Short mmCIF file of C-alpha atoms in Angstrom, two decimals:
data_model
loop_
_atom_site.label_atom_id
_atom_site.label_comp_id
_atom_site.label_asym_id
_atom_site.label_seq_id
_atom_site.Cartn_x
_atom_site.Cartn_y
_atom_site.Cartn_z
CA UNK A 1022 27.40 241.04 -47.19
CA UNK A 1023 31.26 240.91 -48.59
CA UNK A 1024 31.14 242.88 -51.84
CA UNK A 1025 33.55 240.46 -53.53
CA UNK A 1026 30.53 237.98 -53.62
CA UNK A 1027 28.18 240.44 -55.00
CA UNK A 1028 28.77 239.33 -58.86
CA UNK A 1029 29.09 235.96 -58.48
CA UNK A 1030 26.18 234.23 -59.97
CA UNK A 1031 24.25 231.89 -58.11
CA UNK A 1032 24.23 227.93 -59.03
CA UNK A 1033 20.78 228.41 -60.52
CA UNK A 1034 21.51 231.31 -62.53
CA UNK A 1035 24.44 229.99 -64.12
CA UNK A 1036 22.52 226.83 -65.10
CA UNK A 1037 19.75 228.87 -66.60
CA UNK A 1038 22.35 231.03 -68.61
CA UNK A 1039 23.90 228.01 -70.21
CA UNK A 1040 20.73 225.95 -71.10
CA UNK A 1041 20.66 225.69 -75.01
CA UNK A 1042 17.21 225.39 -76.72
CA UNK A 1043 16.29 221.78 -77.71
CA UNK A 1044 16.63 221.16 -81.48
CA UNK A 1045 13.69 220.58 -83.41
CA UNK A 1046 14.21 217.10 -84.27
CA UNK A 1047 14.85 215.78 -80.45
CA UNK A 1048 11.47 214.56 -80.04
CA UNK A 1049 11.26 212.52 -83.39
CA UNK A 1050 14.71 211.04 -83.14
CA UNK A 1051 13.31 209.17 -79.97
CA UNK A 1052 11.51 206.94 -82.53
CA UNK A 1053 14.42 205.91 -84.39
CA UNK A 1054 17.11 203.12 -83.32
CA UNK A 1055 20.47 201.23 -84.02
CA UNK A 1056 19.73 199.08 -87.15
CA UNK A 1057 16.83 201.08 -88.56
CA UNK A 1058 16.87 201.78 -92.19
CA UNK A 1059 16.02 205.21 -93.52
CA UNK A 1060 15.21 205.98 -97.22
CA UNK A 1061 17.94 208.12 -98.48
CA UNK A 1062 19.08 208.35 -101.98
CA UNK A 1063 22.86 208.96 -101.40
CA UNK A 1064 25.14 209.46 -98.41
CA UNK A 1065 28.42 211.53 -98.64
CA UNK A 1066 31.97 210.12 -98.74
CA UNK A 1067 35.10 212.53 -98.39
CA UNK A 1068 37.54 211.23 -101.41
CA UNK A 1069 40.12 214.03 -100.76
CA UNK A 1070 40.62 216.92 -98.45
CA UNK A 1071 37.46 219.28 -98.86
CA UNK A 1072 36.38 217.06 -101.82
CA UNK A 1073 33.04 214.96 -101.03
CA UNK A 1074 31.95 212.47 -103.32
CA UNK A 1075 28.45 210.51 -102.95
CA UNK A 1076 27.74 206.82 -102.56
CA UNK A 1077 24.58 205.78 -103.90
CA UNK A 1078 22.11 203.94 -101.61
CA UNK A 1079 19.00 202.71 -103.80
CA UNK A 1080 17.93 200.43 -100.77
CA UNK A 1081 18.31 203.00 -98.11
CA UNK A 1082 20.95 203.25 -95.33
CA UNK A 1083 21.08 201.73 -91.94
CA UNK A 1084 21.84 203.52 -88.86
CA UNK A 1085 24.84 202.26 -86.93
CA UNK A 1086 24.95 204.80 -84.06
CA UNK A 1087 24.05 203.40 -81.19
CA UNK A 1088 20.68 203.74 -79.76
CA UNK A 1089 21.56 205.48 -76.58
CA UNK A 1090 23.75 208.34 -78.48
CA UNK A 1091 20.93 208.46 -81.11
CA UNK A 1092 18.57 209.69 -79.23
CA UNK A 1093 20.38 212.34 -77.30
CA UNK A 1094 19.56 215.99 -78.19
CA UNK A 1095 22.99 217.08 -77.27
CA UNK A 1096 24.90 215.10 -80.19
CA UNK A 1097 23.77 216.56 -83.59
CA UNK A 1098 24.90 213.76 -86.09
CA UNK A 1099 24.32 210.04 -86.63
CA UNK A 1100 26.15 207.57 -88.79
CA UNK A 1101 24.72 205.69 -91.79
CA UNK A 1102 26.00 203.18 -94.00
CA UNK A 1103 24.52 201.63 -97.33
CA UNK A 1104 22.40 198.76 -97.50
CA UNK A 1105 23.03 195.90 -99.86
CA UNK A 1106 21.56 192.89 -101.11
CA UNK A 1107 23.71 189.95 -101.62
CA UNK A 1108 23.29 186.64 -104.01
CA UNK A 1109 21.66 183.86 -101.74
CA UNK A 1110 24.89 181.61 -101.63
CA UNK A 1111 27.00 184.45 -100.33
CA UNK A 1112 24.37 185.89 -98.00
CA UNK A 1113 24.26 182.55 -96.16
CA UNK A 1114 27.85 182.64 -95.08
CA UNK A 1115 27.58 186.35 -94.44
CA UNK A 1116 24.82 185.97 -92.02
CA UNK A 1117 26.99 184.06 -89.58
CA UNK A 1118 29.48 187.03 -89.34
CA UNK A 1119 32.21 185.63 -91.59
CA UNK A 1120 32.41 189.21 -93.13
CA UNK A 1121 32.81 191.73 -90.41
CA UNK A 1122 32.02 194.58 -92.91
CA UNK A 1123 28.57 193.08 -93.64
CA UNK A 1124 26.03 193.03 -90.79
CA UNK A 1125 22.78 191.15 -91.42
CA UNK A 1126 19.49 192.98 -91.45
CA UNK A 1127 17.13 190.10 -90.83
CA UNK A 1128 13.83 192.21 -90.70
CA UNK A 1129 14.62 193.27 -94.40
CA UNK A 1130 15.13 189.45 -95.41
CA UNK A 1131 17.75 186.73 -95.68
CA UNK A 1132 20.05 188.84 -98.27
CA UNK A 1133 20.15 192.40 -96.90
CA UNK A 1134 23.09 193.61 -95.07
CA UNK A 1135 24.50 196.96 -93.77
CA UNK A 1136 27.91 197.75 -95.57
CA UNK A 1137 30.30 199.02 -92.92
CA UNK A 1138 32.72 199.94 -95.67
CA UNK A 1139 31.50 203.46 -96.19
CA UNK A 1140 30.25 205.38 -92.96
CA UNK A 1141 28.76 208.72 -93.31
CA UNK A 1142 28.24 211.37 -90.65
CA UNK A 1143 25.13 213.11 -91.16
CA UNK A 1144 22.79 215.75 -89.27
CA UNK A 1145 20.05 214.05 -87.36
CA UNK A 1146 17.71 216.42 -89.37
CA UNK A 1147 18.20 214.29 -92.48
CA UNK A 1148 17.47 211.22 -90.46
CA UNK A 1149 14.22 212.34 -89.21
CA UNK A 1150 12.86 213.63 -92.37
CA UNK A 1151 13.45 210.23 -93.97
CA UNK A 1152 10.93 207.49 -94.07
CA UNK A 1153 12.18 204.58 -91.53
CA UNK A 1154 12.04 200.98 -91.56
CA UNK A 1155 13.30 198.43 -89.00
CA UNK A 1156 16.25 196.26 -89.95
CA UNK A 1157 16.31 194.49 -86.79
CA UNK A 1158 13.35 193.94 -84.63
CA UNK A 1159 13.81 190.87 -82.08
CA UNK A 1160 15.95 191.57 -79.11
CA UNK A 1161 18.49 188.94 -80.13
CA UNK A 1162 18.79 190.38 -83.44
CA UNK A 1163 19.25 193.89 -82.14
CA UNK A 1164 21.95 192.67 -79.60
CA UNK A 1165 23.78 190.62 -82.45
CA UNK A 1166 23.45 193.85 -84.79
CA UNK A 1167 25.15 196.06 -81.97
CA UNK A 1168 27.90 193.38 -81.32
CA UNK A 1169 28.90 193.15 -84.98
CA UNK A 1170 28.96 196.65 -85.55
CA UNK A 1171 31.25 197.16 -82.69
CA UNK A 1172 33.44 194.21 -83.83
CA UNK A 1173 34.07 195.93 -86.99
CA UNK A 1174 35.63 198.98 -85.19
CA UNK A 1175 37.42 197.27 -82.53
CA UNK A 1176 39.38 194.38 -84.23
CA UNK A 1177 42.99 193.96 -83.35
CA UNK A 1178 45.70 194.95 -85.64
CA UNK A 1179 48.08 191.82 -86.03
CA UNK A 1180 51.80 192.39 -86.73
CA UNK A 1181 52.33 192.21 -90.57
CA UNK A 1182 55.04 189.30 -89.65
CA UNK A 1183 52.16 187.42 -88.12
CA UNK A 1184 49.65 188.08 -90.95
CA UNK A 1185 51.89 186.19 -93.21
CA UNK A 1186 51.75 183.03 -90.79
CA UNK A 1187 47.81 183.29 -90.82
CA UNK A 1188 47.05 183.82 -94.42
CA UNK A 1189 46.87 180.00 -95.23
CA UNK A 1190 44.36 179.21 -92.44
CA UNK A 1191 42.34 182.49 -93.43
CA UNK A 1192 42.32 181.45 -97.15
CA UNK A 1193 41.27 177.77 -96.25
CA UNK A 1194 38.38 179.18 -94.32
CA UNK A 1195 37.22 181.72 -96.73
CA UNK A 1196 37.27 178.96 -99.61
CA UNK A 1197 35.33 176.47 -97.58
CA UNK A 1198 32.89 178.41 -95.67
CA UNK A 1199 30.28 178.72 -98.37
CA UNK A 1200 30.58 174.73 -98.94
CA UNK A 1201 28.18 173.47 -96.50
CA UNK A 1202 28.09 170.08 -97.64
CA UNK A 1203 32.06 169.42 -97.58
CA UNK A 1204 33.36 168.13 -94.53
CA UNK A 1205 35.43 171.16 -93.90
CA UNK A 1206 32.68 173.62 -94.61
CA UNK A 1207 30.48 171.46 -92.28
CA UNK A 1208 33.22 171.63 -89.53
CA UNK A 1209 33.59 175.43 -89.93
CA UNK A 1210 29.87 176.06 -89.22
CA UNK A 1211 30.42 174.28 -85.93
CA UNK A 1212 32.96 176.75 -85.01
CA UNK A 1213 31.76 179.78 -83.04
CA UNK A 1214 35.24 181.64 -83.01
CA UNK A 1215 38.92 181.17 -84.13
CA UNK A 1216 41.05 182.90 -81.70
CA UNK A 1217 44.69 183.56 -81.53
CA UNK A 1218 46.25 183.96 -77.95
CA UNK A 1219 49.93 185.51 -77.47
CA UNK A 1220 51.42 184.33 -74.53
CA UNK A 1221 53.57 187.37 -74.30
CA UNK A 1222 53.25 190.91 -75.84
CA UNK A 1223 52.51 191.77 -79.41
CA UNK A 1224 55.50 194.21 -79.62
CA UNK A 1225 58.55 191.98 -79.27
CA UNK A 1226 58.91 188.97 -81.54
CA UNK A 1227 59.08 185.93 -81.66
CA UNK A 1228 55.61 185.66 -80.47
CA UNK A 1229 54.37 182.24 -78.76
CA UNK A 1230 50.94 181.68 -80.36
CA UNK A 1231 48.00 179.42 -79.72
CA UNK A 1232 45.10 179.01 -82.09
CA UNK A 1233 41.96 178.48 -80.02
CA UNK A 1234 39.08 176.75 -81.92
CA UNK A 1235 35.91 177.85 -79.93
CA UNK A 1236 33.13 175.48 -80.83
CA UNK A 1237 29.60 176.09 -80.92
CA UNK A 1238 27.70 174.78 -77.83
CA UNK A 1239 27.07 171.09 -77.96
CA UNK A 1240 29.64 170.22 -80.47
CA UNK A 1241 32.16 169.01 -77.79
CA UNK A 1242 31.04 166.00 -75.58
CA UNK A 1243 30.67 167.42 -72.01
CA UNK A 1244 33.06 165.92 -69.22
CA UNK A 1245 33.05 166.53 -65.52
CA UNK A 1246 35.08 169.65 -64.79
CA UNK A 1247 36.98 167.85 -62.14
CA UNK A 1248 37.85 164.86 -64.12
CA UNK A 1249 40.56 164.24 -66.66
CA UNK A 1250 39.67 163.84 -70.16
CA UNK A 1251 39.99 160.05 -71.27
CA UNK A 1252 42.42 159.43 -74.25
CA UNK A 1253 41.15 158.28 -77.57
CA UNK A 1254 40.61 154.68 -78.45
CA UNK A 1255 43.69 152.85 -79.69
CA UNK A 1256 42.02 152.77 -83.20
CA UNK A 1257 41.54 156.57 -83.50
CA UNK A 1258 44.98 157.26 -81.88
CA UNK A 1259 46.68 155.00 -84.49
CA UNK A 1260 44.55 156.54 -87.28
CA UNK A 1261 45.68 160.16 -86.38
CA UNK A 1262 49.09 159.81 -85.16
CA UNK A 1263 50.39 156.50 -86.72
CA UNK A 1264 52.20 153.53 -84.82
CA UNK A 1265 54.78 155.75 -83.30
CA UNK A 1266 52.01 158.35 -82.16
CA UNK A 1267 54.56 161.07 -82.65
CA UNK A 1268 52.88 163.39 -85.24
CA UNK A 1269 49.65 164.07 -86.50
CA UNK A 1270 49.37 161.96 -89.96
CA UNK A 1271 45.94 163.09 -91.20
CA UNK A 1272 45.06 166.06 -93.09
CA UNK A 1273 42.27 168.33 -91.98
CA UNK A 1274 39.92 167.13 -94.58
CA UNK A 1275 39.99 163.45 -93.57
CA UNK A 1276 39.53 164.39 -89.77
CA UNK A 1277 36.59 166.49 -90.46
CA UNK A 1278 34.94 163.54 -92.84
CA UNK A 1279 35.08 161.16 -90.15
CA UNK A 1280 33.61 163.84 -87.57
CA UNK A 1281 30.91 164.73 -90.11
CA UNK A 1282 30.06 160.79 -90.87
CA UNK A 1283 30.21 159.66 -87.46
CA UNK A 1284 28.28 162.55 -85.71
CA UNK A 1285 25.59 160.94 -83.44
CA UNK A 1286 26.99 157.71 -84.59
CA UNK A 1287 29.49 155.15 -83.17
CA UNK A 1288 32.41 157.27 -81.91
CA UNK A 1289 32.67 157.43 -78.28
CA UNK A 1290 32.70 160.93 -76.38
CA UNK A 1291 36.55 160.64 -75.92
CA UNK A 1292 37.06 159.84 -79.60
CA UNK A 1293 34.95 162.79 -80.70
CA UNK A 1294 36.92 165.16 -78.29
CA UNK A 1295 40.31 164.08 -79.84
CA UNK A 1296 39.18 164.19 -83.48
CA UNK A 1297 38.17 167.82 -82.77
CA UNK A 1298 41.61 168.46 -80.99
CA UNK A 1299 43.35 166.96 -83.82
CA UNK A 1300 41.48 168.96 -86.56
CA UNK A 1301 42.42 172.18 -84.39
CA UNK A 1302 45.96 170.76 -84.62
CA UNK A 1303 45.70 170.46 -88.30
CA UNK A 1304 44.42 173.81 -88.72
CA UNK A 1305 47.24 175.45 -86.47
CA UNK A 1306 49.74 173.44 -88.69
CA UNK A 1307 48.71 175.39 -91.65
CA UNK A 1308 49.89 178.57 -90.22
CA UNK A 1309 53.16 178.87 -91.94
CA UNK A 1310 54.68 181.52 -94.03
CA UNK A 1311 55.71 181.31 -97.78
CA UNK A 1312 59.29 180.05 -98.26
CA UNK A 1313 60.14 183.15 -99.66
CA UNK A 1314 59.49 185.38 -96.59
CA UNK A 1315 61.74 187.61 -95.11
CA UNK A 1316 63.98 186.63 -92.04
CA UNK A 1317 61.89 188.93 -89.82
CA UNK A 1318 58.47 186.80 -90.94
CA UNK A 1319 60.21 183.52 -90.53
CA UNK A 1320 61.42 184.53 -87.08
CA UNK A 1321 58.17 186.05 -85.70
CA UNK A 1322 56.65 183.04 -84.13
CA UNK A 1323 58.25 181.22 -81.66
CA UNK A 1324 59.35 177.69 -82.02
CA UNK A 1325 58.24 177.88 -85.66
CA UNK A 1326 54.98 176.77 -85.17
CA UNK A 1327 51.27 177.90 -83.89
CA UNK A 1328 49.95 175.71 -81.21
CA UNK A 1329 46.34 174.69 -80.80
CA UNK A 1330 43.68 174.43 -78.20
CA UNK A 1331 39.82 173.41 -78.28
CA UNK A 1332 37.14 174.65 -76.21
CA UNK A 1333 33.22 174.87 -76.04
CA UNK A 1334 31.90 178.40 -76.23
CA UNK A 1335 30.10 177.49 -72.81
CA UNK A 1336 33.55 176.92 -71.26
CA UNK A 1337 35.65 179.54 -72.95
CA UNK A 1338 36.54 181.82 -70.11
CA UNK A 1339 36.24 185.50 -70.25
CA UNK A 1340 39.92 185.70 -69.33
CA UNK A 1341 40.78 183.66 -72.33
CA UNK A 1342 38.32 185.72 -74.36
CA UNK A 1343 40.09 188.91 -73.28
CA UNK A 1344 43.69 187.72 -73.65
CA UNK A 1345 43.07 186.45 -77.24
CA UNK A 1346 41.97 188.31 -80.73
CA UNK A 1347 39.38 186.89 -83.26
CA UNK A 1348 40.87 186.04 -86.59
CA UNK A 1349 38.34 187.50 -89.03
CA UNK A 1350 38.00 185.66 -92.43
CA UNK A 1351 37.68 188.82 -94.90
CA UNK A 1352 40.98 190.26 -94.30
CA UNK A 1353 43.45 190.72 -91.40
CA UNK A 1354 44.47 194.03 -90.14
CA UNK A 1355 47.27 196.26 -90.63
CA UNK A 1356 50.52 196.12 -88.33
CA UNK A 1357 50.84 197.73 -84.78
CA UNK A 1358 52.03 201.29 -84.82
CA UNK A 1359 55.44 201.79 -84.21
#
């Protein structure tokens, strides 16, 4: 045998040499899942370099680490966030995902949420030594919790100049979201997602923007995919656009009021479709910057307006989803890095 191979370890011996002993917590961590709530009194928060503060967690802390990572023995840490209890009225809006930093924990009740504002990294030893309660149980709730945690950390950062255009729409939606009985509050409850599509890139202004109002399944009437959608009745067309049919002449509250009042009533399928289309148009028309805006803000959107489209969540394609960005209601993100 060639002497140059004598000191080379075999694959088996190399593997044996690098196997690390399993941590003491590795068996117990298998009983924990994303969305579980552990009874800890506080979690750490770094407030300055080398300076750690504490966030009190009297209701415990929720695990937001994905379950597949949580149970692995070679990953020693997990991520915890405080559990908070909201007033009933505020909780109602937040359960629908209106506030990305608050994720509902339905197994604890209607008003309990994981607050993603503060995220602490802790050793898994702390997790397994704490009493644990499921925050989510049903498979649909488990899936929704994971999606909303992911959404919090994957949101798109709109350019600052575009944020100024979106503020009026955002402010309207935030102020009306809790008012289910109002026409606008009712209409917002029918919306699955408000999404913004940019026809080009997000780097070079002006941006050609379209607001997509994606509605919950069953809100829009079904039409054959290979057929053209009929136009509105003459009565609805004149009511919306006047005699000349040039511009939308109704405010969003008026349109929402008709839709709410006539749901399941006398509206034809075509009229219902075009009323929702007009409501989306009215919301897109709100997207204008303050008159005092800088020249860069004023020139940020192509044609000086945001266009609109509507779709049912059932028909909104993956490609449209991939090319558009969700407009969150709690705040809009920071600008793109230069």
